[in-house]
Short mmCIF file of C-alpha atoms in Angstrom, two decimals:
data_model
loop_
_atom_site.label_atom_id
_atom_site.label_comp_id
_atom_site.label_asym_id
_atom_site.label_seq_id
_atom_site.Cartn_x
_atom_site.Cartn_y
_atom_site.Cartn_z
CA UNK A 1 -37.06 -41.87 259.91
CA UNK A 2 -33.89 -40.35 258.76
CA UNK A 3 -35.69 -38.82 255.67
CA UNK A 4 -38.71 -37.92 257.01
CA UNK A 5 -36.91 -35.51 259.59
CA UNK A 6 -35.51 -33.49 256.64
CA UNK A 7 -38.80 -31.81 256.39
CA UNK A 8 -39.42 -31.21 259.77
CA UNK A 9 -35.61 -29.52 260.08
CA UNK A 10 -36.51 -26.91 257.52
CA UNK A 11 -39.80 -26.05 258.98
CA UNK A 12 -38.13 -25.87 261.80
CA UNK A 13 -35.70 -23.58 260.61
CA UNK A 14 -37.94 -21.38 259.38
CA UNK A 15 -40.25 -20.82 262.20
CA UNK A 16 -37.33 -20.09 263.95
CA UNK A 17 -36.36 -17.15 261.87
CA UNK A 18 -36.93 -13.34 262.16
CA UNK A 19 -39.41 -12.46 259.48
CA UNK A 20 -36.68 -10.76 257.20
CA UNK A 21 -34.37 -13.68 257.50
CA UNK A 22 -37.73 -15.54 256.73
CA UNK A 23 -38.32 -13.72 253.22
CA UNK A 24 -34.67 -14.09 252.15
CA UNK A 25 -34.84 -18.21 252.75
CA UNK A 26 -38.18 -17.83 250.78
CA UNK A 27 -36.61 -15.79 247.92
CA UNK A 28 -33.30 -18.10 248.02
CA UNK A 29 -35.39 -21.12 247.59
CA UNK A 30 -37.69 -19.86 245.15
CA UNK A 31 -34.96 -18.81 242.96
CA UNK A 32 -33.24 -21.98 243.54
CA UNK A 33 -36.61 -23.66 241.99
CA UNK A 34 -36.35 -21.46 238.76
CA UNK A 35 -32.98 -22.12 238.30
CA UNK A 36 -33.89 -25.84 238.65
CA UNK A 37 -36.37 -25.36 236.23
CA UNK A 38 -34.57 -23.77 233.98
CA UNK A 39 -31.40 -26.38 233.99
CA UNK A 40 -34.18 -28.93 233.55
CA UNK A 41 -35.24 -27.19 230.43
CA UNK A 42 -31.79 -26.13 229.07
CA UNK A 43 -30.57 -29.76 229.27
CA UNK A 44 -33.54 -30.90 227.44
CA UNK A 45 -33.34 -28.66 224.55
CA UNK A 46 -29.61 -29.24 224.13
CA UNK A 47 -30.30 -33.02 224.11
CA UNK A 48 -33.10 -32.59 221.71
CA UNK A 49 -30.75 -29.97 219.38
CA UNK A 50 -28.62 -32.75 219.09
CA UNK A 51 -31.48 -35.19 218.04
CA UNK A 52 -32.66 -33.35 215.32
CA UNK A 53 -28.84 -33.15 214.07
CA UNK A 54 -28.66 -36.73 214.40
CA UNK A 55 -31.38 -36.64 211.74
CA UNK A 56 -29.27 -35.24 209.10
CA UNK A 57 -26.32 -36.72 209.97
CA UNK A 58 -25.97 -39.87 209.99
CA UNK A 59 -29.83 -40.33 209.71
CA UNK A 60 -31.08 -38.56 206.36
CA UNK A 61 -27.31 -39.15 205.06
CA UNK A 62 -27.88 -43.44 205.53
CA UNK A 63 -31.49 -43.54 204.56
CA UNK A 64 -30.90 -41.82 201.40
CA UNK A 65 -27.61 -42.81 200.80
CA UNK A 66 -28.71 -46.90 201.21
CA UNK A 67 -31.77 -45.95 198.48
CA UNK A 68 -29.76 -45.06 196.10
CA UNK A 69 -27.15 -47.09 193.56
CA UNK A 70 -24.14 -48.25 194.70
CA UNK A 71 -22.33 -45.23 192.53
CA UNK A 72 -23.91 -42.33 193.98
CA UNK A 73 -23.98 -43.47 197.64
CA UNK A 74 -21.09 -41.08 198.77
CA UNK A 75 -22.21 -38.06 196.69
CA UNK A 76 -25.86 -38.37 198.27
CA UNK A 77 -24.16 -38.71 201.49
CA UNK A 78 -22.02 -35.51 201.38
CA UNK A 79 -25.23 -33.67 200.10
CA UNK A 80 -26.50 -34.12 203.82
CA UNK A 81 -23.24 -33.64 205.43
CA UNK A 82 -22.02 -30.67 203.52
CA UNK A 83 -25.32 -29.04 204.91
CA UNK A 84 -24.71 -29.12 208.20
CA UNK A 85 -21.59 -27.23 207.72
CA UNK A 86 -23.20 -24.45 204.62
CA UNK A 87 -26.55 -23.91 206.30
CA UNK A 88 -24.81 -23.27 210.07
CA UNK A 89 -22.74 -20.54 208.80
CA UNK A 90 -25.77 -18.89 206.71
CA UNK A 91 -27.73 -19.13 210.34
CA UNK A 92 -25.00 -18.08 212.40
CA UNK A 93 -24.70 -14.58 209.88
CA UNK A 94 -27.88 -13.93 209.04
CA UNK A 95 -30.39 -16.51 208.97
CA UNK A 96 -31.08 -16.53 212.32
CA UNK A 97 -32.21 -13.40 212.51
CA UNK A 98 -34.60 -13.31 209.08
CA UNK A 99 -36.38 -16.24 210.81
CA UNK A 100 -36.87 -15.03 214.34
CA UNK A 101 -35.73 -11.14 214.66
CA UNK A 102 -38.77 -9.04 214.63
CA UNK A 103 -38.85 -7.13 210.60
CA UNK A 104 -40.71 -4.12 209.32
CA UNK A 105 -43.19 -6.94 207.92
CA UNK A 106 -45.25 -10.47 208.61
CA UNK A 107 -42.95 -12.01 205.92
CA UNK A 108 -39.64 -12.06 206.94
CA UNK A 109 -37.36 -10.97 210.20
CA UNK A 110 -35.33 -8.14 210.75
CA UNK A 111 -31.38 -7.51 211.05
CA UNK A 112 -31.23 -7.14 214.76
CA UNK A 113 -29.96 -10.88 215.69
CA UNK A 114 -27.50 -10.46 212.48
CA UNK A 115 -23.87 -12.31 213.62
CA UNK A 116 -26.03 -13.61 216.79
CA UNK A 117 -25.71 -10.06 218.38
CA UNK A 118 -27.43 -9.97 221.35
CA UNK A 119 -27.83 -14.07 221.38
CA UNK A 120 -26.61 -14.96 224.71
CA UNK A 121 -27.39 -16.63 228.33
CA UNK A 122 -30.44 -14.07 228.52
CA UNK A 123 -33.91 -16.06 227.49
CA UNK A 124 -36.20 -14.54 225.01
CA UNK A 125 -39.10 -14.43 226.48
CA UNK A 126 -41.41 -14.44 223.45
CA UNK A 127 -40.21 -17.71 222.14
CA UNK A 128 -38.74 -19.88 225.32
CA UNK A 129 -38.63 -18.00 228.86
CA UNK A 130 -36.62 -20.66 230.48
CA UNK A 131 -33.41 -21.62 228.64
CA UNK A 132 -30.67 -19.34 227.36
CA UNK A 133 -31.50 -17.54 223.83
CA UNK A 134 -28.45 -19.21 222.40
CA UNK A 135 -30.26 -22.52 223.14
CA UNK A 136 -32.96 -21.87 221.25
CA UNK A 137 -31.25 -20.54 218.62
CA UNK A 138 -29.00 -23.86 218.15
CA UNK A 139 -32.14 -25.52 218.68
CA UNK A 140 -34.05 -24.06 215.13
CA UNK A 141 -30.74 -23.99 213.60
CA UNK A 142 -31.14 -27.93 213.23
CA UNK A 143 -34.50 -27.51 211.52
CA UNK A 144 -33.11 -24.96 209.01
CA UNK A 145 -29.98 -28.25 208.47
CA UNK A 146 -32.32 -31.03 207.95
CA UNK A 147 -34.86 -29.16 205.58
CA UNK A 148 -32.99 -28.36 202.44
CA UNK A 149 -31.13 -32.06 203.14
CA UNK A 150 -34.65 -33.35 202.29
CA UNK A 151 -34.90 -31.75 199.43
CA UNK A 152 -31.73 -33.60 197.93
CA UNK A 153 -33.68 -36.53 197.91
CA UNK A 154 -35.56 -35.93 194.33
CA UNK A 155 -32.29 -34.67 192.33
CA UNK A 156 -30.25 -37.66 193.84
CA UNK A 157 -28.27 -39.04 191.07
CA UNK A 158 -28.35 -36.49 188.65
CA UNK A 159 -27.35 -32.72 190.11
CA UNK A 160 -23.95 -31.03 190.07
CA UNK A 161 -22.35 -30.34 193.76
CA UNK A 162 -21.22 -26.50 192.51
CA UNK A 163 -25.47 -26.38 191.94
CA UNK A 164 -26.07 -28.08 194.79
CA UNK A 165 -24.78 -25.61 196.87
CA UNK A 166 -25.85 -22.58 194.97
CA UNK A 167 -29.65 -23.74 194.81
CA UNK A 168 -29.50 -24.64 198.60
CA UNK A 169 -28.20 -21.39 199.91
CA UNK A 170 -30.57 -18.88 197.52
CA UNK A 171 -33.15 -21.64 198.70
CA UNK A 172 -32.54 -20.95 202.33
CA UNK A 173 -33.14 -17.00 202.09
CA UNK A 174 -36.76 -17.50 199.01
CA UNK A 175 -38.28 -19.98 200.88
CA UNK A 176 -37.11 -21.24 204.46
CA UNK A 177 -36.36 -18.29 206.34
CA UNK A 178 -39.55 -16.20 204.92
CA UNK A 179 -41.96 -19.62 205.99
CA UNK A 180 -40.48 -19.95 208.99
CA UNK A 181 -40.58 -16.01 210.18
CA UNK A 182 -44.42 -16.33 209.56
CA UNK A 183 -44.89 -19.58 210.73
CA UNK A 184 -43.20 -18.69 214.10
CA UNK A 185 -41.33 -15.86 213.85
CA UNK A 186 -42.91 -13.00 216.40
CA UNK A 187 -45.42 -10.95 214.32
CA UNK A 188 -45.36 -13.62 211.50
CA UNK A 189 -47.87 -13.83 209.14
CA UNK A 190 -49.31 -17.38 209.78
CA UNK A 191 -48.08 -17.11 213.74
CA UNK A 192 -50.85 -18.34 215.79
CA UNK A 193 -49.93 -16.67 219.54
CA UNK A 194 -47.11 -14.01 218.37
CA UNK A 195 -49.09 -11.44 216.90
CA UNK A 196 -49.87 -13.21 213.09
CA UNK A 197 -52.89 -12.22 210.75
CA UNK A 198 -54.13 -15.93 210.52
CA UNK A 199 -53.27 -18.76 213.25
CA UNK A 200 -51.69 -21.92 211.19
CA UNK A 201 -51.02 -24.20 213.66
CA UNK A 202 -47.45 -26.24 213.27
CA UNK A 203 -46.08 -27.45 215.91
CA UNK A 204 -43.07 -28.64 214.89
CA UNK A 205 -42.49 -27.78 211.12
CA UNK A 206 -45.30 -29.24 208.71
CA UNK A 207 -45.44 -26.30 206.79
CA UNK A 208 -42.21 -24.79 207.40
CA UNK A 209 -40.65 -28.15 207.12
CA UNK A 210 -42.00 -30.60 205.07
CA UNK A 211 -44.72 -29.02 202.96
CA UNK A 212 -41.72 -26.31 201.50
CA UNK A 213 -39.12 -28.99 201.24
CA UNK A 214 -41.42 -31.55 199.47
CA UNK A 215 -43.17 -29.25 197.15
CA UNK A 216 -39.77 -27.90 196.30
CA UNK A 217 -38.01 -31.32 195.93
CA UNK A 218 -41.33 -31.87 192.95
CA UNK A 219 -40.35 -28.43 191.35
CA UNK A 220 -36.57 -29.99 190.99
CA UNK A 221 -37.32 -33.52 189.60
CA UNK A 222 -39.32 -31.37 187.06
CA UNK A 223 -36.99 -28.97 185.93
CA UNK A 224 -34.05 -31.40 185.68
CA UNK A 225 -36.15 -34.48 184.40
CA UNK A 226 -35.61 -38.15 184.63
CA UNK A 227 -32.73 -40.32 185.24
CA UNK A 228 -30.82 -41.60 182.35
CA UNK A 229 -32.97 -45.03 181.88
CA UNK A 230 -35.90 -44.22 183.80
CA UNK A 231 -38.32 -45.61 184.50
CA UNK A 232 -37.35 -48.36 182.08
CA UNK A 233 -33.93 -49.77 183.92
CA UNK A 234 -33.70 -50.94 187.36
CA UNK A 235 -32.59 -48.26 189.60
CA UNK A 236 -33.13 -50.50 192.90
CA UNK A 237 -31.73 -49.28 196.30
CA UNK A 238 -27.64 -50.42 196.72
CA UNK A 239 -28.43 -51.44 200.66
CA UNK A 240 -31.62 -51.53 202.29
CA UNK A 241 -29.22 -51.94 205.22
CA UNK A 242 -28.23 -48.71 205.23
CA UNK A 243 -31.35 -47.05 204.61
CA UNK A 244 -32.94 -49.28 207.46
CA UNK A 245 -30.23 -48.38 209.75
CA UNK A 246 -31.10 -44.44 208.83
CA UNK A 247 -34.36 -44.56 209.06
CA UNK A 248 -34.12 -45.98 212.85
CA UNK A 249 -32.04 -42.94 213.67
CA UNK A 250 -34.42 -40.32 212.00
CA UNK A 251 -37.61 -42.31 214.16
CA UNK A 252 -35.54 -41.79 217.43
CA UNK A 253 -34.24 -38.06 216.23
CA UNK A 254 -37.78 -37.17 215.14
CA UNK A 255 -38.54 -36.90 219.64
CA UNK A 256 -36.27 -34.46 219.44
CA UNK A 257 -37.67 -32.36 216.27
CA UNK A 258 -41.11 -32.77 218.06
CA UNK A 259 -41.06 -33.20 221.66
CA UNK A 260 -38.14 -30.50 221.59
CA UNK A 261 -40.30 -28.00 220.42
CA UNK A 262 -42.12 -28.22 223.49
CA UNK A 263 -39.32 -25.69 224.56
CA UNK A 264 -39.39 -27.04 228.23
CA UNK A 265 -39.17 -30.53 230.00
CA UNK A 266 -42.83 -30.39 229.95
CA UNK A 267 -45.80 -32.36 230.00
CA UNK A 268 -46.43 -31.01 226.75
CA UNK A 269 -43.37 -32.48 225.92
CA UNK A 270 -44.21 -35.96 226.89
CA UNK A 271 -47.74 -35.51 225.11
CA UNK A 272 -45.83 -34.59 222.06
CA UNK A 273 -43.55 -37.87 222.37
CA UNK A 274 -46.14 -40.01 222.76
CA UNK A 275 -47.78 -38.41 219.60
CA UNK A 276 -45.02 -39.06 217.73
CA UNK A 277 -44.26 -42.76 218.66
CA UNK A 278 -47.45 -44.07 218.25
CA UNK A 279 -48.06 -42.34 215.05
CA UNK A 280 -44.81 -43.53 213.22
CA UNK A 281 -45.70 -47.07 214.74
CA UNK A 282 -49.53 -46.60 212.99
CA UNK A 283 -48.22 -45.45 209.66
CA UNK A 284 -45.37 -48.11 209.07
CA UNK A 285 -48.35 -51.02 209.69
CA UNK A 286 -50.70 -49.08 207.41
CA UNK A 287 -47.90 -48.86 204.22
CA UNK A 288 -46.48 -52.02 204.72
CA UNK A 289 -50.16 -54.10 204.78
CA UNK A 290 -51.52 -51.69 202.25
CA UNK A 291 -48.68 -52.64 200.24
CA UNK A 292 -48.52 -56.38 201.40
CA UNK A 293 -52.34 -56.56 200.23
CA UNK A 294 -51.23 -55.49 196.82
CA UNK A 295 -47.87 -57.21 195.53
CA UNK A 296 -48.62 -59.95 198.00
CA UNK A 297 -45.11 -59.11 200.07
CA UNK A 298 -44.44 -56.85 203.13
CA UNK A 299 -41.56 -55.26 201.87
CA UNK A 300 -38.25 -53.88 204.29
CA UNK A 301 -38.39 -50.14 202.25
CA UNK A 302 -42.38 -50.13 202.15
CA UNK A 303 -42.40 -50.40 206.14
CA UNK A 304 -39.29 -48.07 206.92
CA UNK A 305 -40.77 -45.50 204.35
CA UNK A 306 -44.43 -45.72 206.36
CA UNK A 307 -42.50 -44.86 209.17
CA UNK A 308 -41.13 -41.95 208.13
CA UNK A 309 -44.11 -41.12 206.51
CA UNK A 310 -45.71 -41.02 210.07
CA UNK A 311 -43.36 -39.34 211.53
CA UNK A 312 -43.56 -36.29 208.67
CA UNK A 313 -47.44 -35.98 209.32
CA UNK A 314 -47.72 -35.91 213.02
CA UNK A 315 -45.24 -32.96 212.88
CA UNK A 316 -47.57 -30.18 212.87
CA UNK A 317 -49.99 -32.23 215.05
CA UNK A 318 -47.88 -33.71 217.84
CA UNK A 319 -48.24 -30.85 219.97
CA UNK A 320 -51.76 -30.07 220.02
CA UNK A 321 -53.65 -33.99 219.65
CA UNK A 322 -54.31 -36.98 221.64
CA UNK A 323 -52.83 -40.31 221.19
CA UNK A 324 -55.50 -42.09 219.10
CA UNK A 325 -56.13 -39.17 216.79
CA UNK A 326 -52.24 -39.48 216.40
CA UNK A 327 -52.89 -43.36 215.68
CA UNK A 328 -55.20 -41.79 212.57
CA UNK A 329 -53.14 -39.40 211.49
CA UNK A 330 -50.48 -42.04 211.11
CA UNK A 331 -51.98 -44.93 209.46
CA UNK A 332 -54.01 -42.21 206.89
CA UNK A 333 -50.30 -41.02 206.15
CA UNK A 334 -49.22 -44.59 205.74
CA UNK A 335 -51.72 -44.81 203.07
CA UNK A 336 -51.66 -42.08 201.45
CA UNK A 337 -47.95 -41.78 201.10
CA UNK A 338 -47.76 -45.16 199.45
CA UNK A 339 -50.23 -44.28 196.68
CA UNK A 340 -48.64 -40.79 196.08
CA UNK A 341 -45.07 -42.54 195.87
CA UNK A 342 -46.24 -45.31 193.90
CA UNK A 343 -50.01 -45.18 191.99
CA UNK A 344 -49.78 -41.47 191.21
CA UNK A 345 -45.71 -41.07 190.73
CA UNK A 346 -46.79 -43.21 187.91
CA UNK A 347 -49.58 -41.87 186.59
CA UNK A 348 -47.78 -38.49 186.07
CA UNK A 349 -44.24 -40.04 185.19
CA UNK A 350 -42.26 -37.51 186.93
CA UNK A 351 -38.48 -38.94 188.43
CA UNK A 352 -38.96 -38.42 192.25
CA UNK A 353 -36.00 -40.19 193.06
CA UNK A 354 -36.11 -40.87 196.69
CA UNK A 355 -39.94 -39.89 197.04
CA UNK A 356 -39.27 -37.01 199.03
CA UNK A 357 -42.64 -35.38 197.61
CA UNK A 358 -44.34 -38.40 197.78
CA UNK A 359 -43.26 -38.66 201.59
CA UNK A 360 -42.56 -34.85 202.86
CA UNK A 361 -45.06 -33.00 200.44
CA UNK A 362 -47.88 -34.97 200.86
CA UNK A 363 -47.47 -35.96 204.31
CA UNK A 364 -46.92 -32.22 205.53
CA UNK A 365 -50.12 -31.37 203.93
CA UNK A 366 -52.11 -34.16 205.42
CA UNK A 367 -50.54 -34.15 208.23
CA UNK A 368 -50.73 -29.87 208.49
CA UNK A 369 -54.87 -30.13 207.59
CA UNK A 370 -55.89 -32.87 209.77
CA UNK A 371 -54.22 -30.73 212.81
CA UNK A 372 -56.72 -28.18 212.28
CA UNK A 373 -59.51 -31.05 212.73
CA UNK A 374 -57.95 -33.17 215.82
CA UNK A 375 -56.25 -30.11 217.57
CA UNK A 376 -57.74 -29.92 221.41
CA UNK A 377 -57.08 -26.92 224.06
CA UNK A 378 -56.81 -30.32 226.10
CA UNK A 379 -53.50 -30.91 225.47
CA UNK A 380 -52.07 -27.27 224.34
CA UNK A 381 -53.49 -24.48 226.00
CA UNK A 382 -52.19 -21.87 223.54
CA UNK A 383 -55.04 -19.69 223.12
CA UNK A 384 -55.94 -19.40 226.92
CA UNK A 385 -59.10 -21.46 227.08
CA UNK A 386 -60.25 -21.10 223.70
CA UNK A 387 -61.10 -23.69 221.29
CA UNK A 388 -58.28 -25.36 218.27
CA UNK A 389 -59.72 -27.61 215.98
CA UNK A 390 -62.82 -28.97 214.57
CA UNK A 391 -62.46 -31.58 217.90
CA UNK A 392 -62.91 -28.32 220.29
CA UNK A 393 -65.72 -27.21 217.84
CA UNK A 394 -63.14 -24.94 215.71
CA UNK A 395 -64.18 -26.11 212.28
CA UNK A 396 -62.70 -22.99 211.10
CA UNK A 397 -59.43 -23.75 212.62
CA UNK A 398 -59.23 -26.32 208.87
CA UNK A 399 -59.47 -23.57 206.46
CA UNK A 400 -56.71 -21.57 208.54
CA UNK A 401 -54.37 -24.66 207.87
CA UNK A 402 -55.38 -24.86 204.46
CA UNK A 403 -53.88 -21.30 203.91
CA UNK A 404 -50.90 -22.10 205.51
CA UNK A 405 -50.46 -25.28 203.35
CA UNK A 406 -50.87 -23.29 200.00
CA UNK A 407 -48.85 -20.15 201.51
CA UNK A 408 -46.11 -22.97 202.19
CA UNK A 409 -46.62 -24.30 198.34
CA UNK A 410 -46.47 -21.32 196.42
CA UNK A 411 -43.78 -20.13 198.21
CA UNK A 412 -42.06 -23.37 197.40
CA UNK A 413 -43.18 -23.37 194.17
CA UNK A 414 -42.55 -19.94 192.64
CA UNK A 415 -39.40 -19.90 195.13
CA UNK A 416 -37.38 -22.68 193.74
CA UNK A 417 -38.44 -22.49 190.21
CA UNK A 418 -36.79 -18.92 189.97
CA UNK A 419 -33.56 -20.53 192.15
CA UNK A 420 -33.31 -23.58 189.61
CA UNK A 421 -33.33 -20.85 186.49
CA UNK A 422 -30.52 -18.57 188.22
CA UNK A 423 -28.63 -21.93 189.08
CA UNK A 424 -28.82 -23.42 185.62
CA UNK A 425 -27.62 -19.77 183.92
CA UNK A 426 -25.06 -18.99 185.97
CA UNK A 427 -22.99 -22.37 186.35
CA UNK A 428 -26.03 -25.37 184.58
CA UNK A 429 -27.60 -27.55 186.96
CA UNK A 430 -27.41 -30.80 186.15
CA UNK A 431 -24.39 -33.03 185.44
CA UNK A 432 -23.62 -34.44 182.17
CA UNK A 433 -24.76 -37.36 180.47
CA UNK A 434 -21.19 -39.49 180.65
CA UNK A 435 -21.03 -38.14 184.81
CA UNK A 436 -24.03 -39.53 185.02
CA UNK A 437 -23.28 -43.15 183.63
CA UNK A 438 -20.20 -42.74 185.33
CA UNK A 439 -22.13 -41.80 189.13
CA UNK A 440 -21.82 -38.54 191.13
CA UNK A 441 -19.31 -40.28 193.66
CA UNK A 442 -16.32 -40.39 190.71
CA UNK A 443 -17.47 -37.80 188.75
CA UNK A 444 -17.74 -35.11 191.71
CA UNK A 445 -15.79 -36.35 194.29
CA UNK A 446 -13.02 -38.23 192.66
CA UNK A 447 -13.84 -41.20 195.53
CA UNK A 448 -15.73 -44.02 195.45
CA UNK A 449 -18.17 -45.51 198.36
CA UNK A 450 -16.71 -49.26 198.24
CA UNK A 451 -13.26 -50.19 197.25
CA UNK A 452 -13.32 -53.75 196.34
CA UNK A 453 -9.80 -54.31 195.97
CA UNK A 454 -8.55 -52.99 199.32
#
């Protein structure tokens, strides 16, 4: 009884004011809602900025770290970590800005967020109308971290640090920050409610993400070539331990890099979750027994990979499908991932070291074209009643994402082939044959991963 007379008491109180005294208790409590609201929301997105970080570090930094040999595990390690330090202070100066100021054209921002001026407490209403703009500028800062780290994966073993850090930070102005002004940058190119020329749907960062970071991470295997001894010596992973651990903390990241970008504690957010979940689960079953069915063993790395696989291709999709087109686009990815990182890796001989093309290049892409088929107004309004994908009728919507995908590839493409020619000019991009046969951990770093004798 004591509860239900709190209701009661505040009608009460308000039928017992004057009619001015009456509006003011209206406006007081509605504002008190919005602030609610937005609290709700701000907590959320800080909680999620800090999942996607987990990603890099220690998520991307184990799982690649554990897959490769015991000599290079610290060197692939600081790759990651190093990023999170080089690629904040690029943001926090510029890069910001070139993503998500508004420019003179579709391809690329303007100066007027350089140095975060203006980036405060005061939403943007354009991108996230409930949470401070410094939020959501923390918030995309983690994306811009965790997508060059991805790259590192197919020169693991075998490029200098000094080039490391050159290619990433050229890489960060060619490639990421023009995809992602037109992706979803206001008045972007590909933006598909802010004003662009063709609506590419990403939710979360298929083509800004993983279609430029695994097309890219092709274009370096390429241009520095193969490990010394591949593919004839075993180059087996040090600690599957490692990489299993990492790849656990990238799944529970990954509801941060795709629920988050619900930009609100929203339904759409949970939609986006369960999206997520159930496609990772889908795609780690369809690698592992596609694999199992073929070498007659469900292997540790074939499931954690499927996994990931999953979670890469219901990126651009978790925002806009149901949970059993989710379920398809995760065990197709499953599938296909495994034959691009094993059957055609191959067939073409090319030194993918960590299959990050295999995984992030060809997952994006299936993951970016089968949003334009499964995408439903159902679950994201975002063109005010009108139709998505091929599932709302939108066949159409299919060739817009198949724009975006090759948009995303040249860019990579002609992007870092340019970067890797500057790099190798100016300081050489790959380290020498004795560094090599010596590992990246010594040879760079002057430290080793695993003292024995301590």
């Amino acid at each position: 009884m004591r509860y239900l007379s709190i209701p009661f008491l505040l009608l009460t109180a308000l039928a017992s004011a004057q009619p001015a005294d009456l509006e003011k208790r209206l406006s007081d409590l509605d504002k008190a809602a919005k602030s609610a609201q937005s609290a709700g929301d701000n907590a959320w997105m800080l909680v999620s900025a800090a999942l996607v970080l987990m990603m890099t570090g220690p998520g991307l930094a184990l799982f690649y770290g554990g897959l490769v040999r015991r000599k290079n595990v610290l060197g692939t390690m600081m790759q990651s970590f190093v990023l999170m330090c080089l690629v904040t202070m690029i943001w926090a100066i510029v890069g910001y800005s070139f993503a998500f100021g508004e420019g003179p054209t579709p391809f690329l921002g303007g100066l007027n967020y350089a140095f975060l001026h203006n980036v405060g407490a005061a939403p943007n209403a354009d991108y996230a109308g409930t949470i401070p703009q410094s939020t959501f500028m923390i918030y995309q800062l983690m994306f811009a971290i965790i997508t060059p780290a991805l790259i590192s994966g197919a020169f693991a073993e075998r490029m200098k640090f000094t080039a490391m850090l050159l290619f990433m930070t050229l890489w960060m102005f060619l490639v990421y920050f023009p995809m992602a002004h037109m992706v979803w940058g206001k008045g972007g190119f590909l933006n598909a409610s802010l004003g662009g020329k063709i609506p590419c749907f990403d939710f979360a960062g298929g083509t800004v993400v993983h279609i430029t970071s695994g097309v890219s991470a092709l274009v370096c295997g390429l241009y520095l070539g193969k490990r010394k001894g591949f593919p004839n010596e075993p180059m087996r992973p040090h600690s599957m331990v490692l990489s299993t651990v990492g790849a656990c903390l990238l799944w529970v990241g990954w509801f941060g890099f795709n629920a988050g970008s619900a930009l609100a504690a929203s339904s759409l957010a949970t939609s986006a979750f369960v999206a997520t979940h159930f496609a990772a689960a889908a795609a780690a079953l369809g690698w592992m027994v596609a694999e199992w069915m073929h070498t007659g063993k469900p292997s540790v790395l074939g499931a954690i990979s499927g996994s990931v696989a999953g979670l890469v291709a219901i990126t651009p999709a978790s925002g806009f499908v149901k949970p059993m087109p989710a379920i398809v686009i995760g065990l197709a990815a499953g599938v296909f991932c495994l034959l691009m990182s094993t059957a055609v890796k191959k067939k073409f001989g090319y030194d993918d070291s960590l299959d990050a093309f295999g995984v992030h290049g060809a997952g994006g892409t299936l993951g970016a074209l089968l949003t334009g088929v499964f995408a439903t107004k159902e679950i994201n309004d975002l063109l005010n009643g009108k139709a998505l994908g091929w599932a709302d009728g939108n066949a159409g919507q299919v060739l817009n994402q198949l724009i975006g995908c090759a948009i995303a590839a040249g860019l990579a493409v002609v992007g870092t082939f340019l970067i890797l020619k500057i790099c190798d000019a100016v300081i050489g991009v790959r380290v020498s044959e004795d560094q090599e046969i010596e590992g990246l951990d010594l040879s760079m770093h002057g430290e080793e991963g695993y003292n024995f004798e301590a």
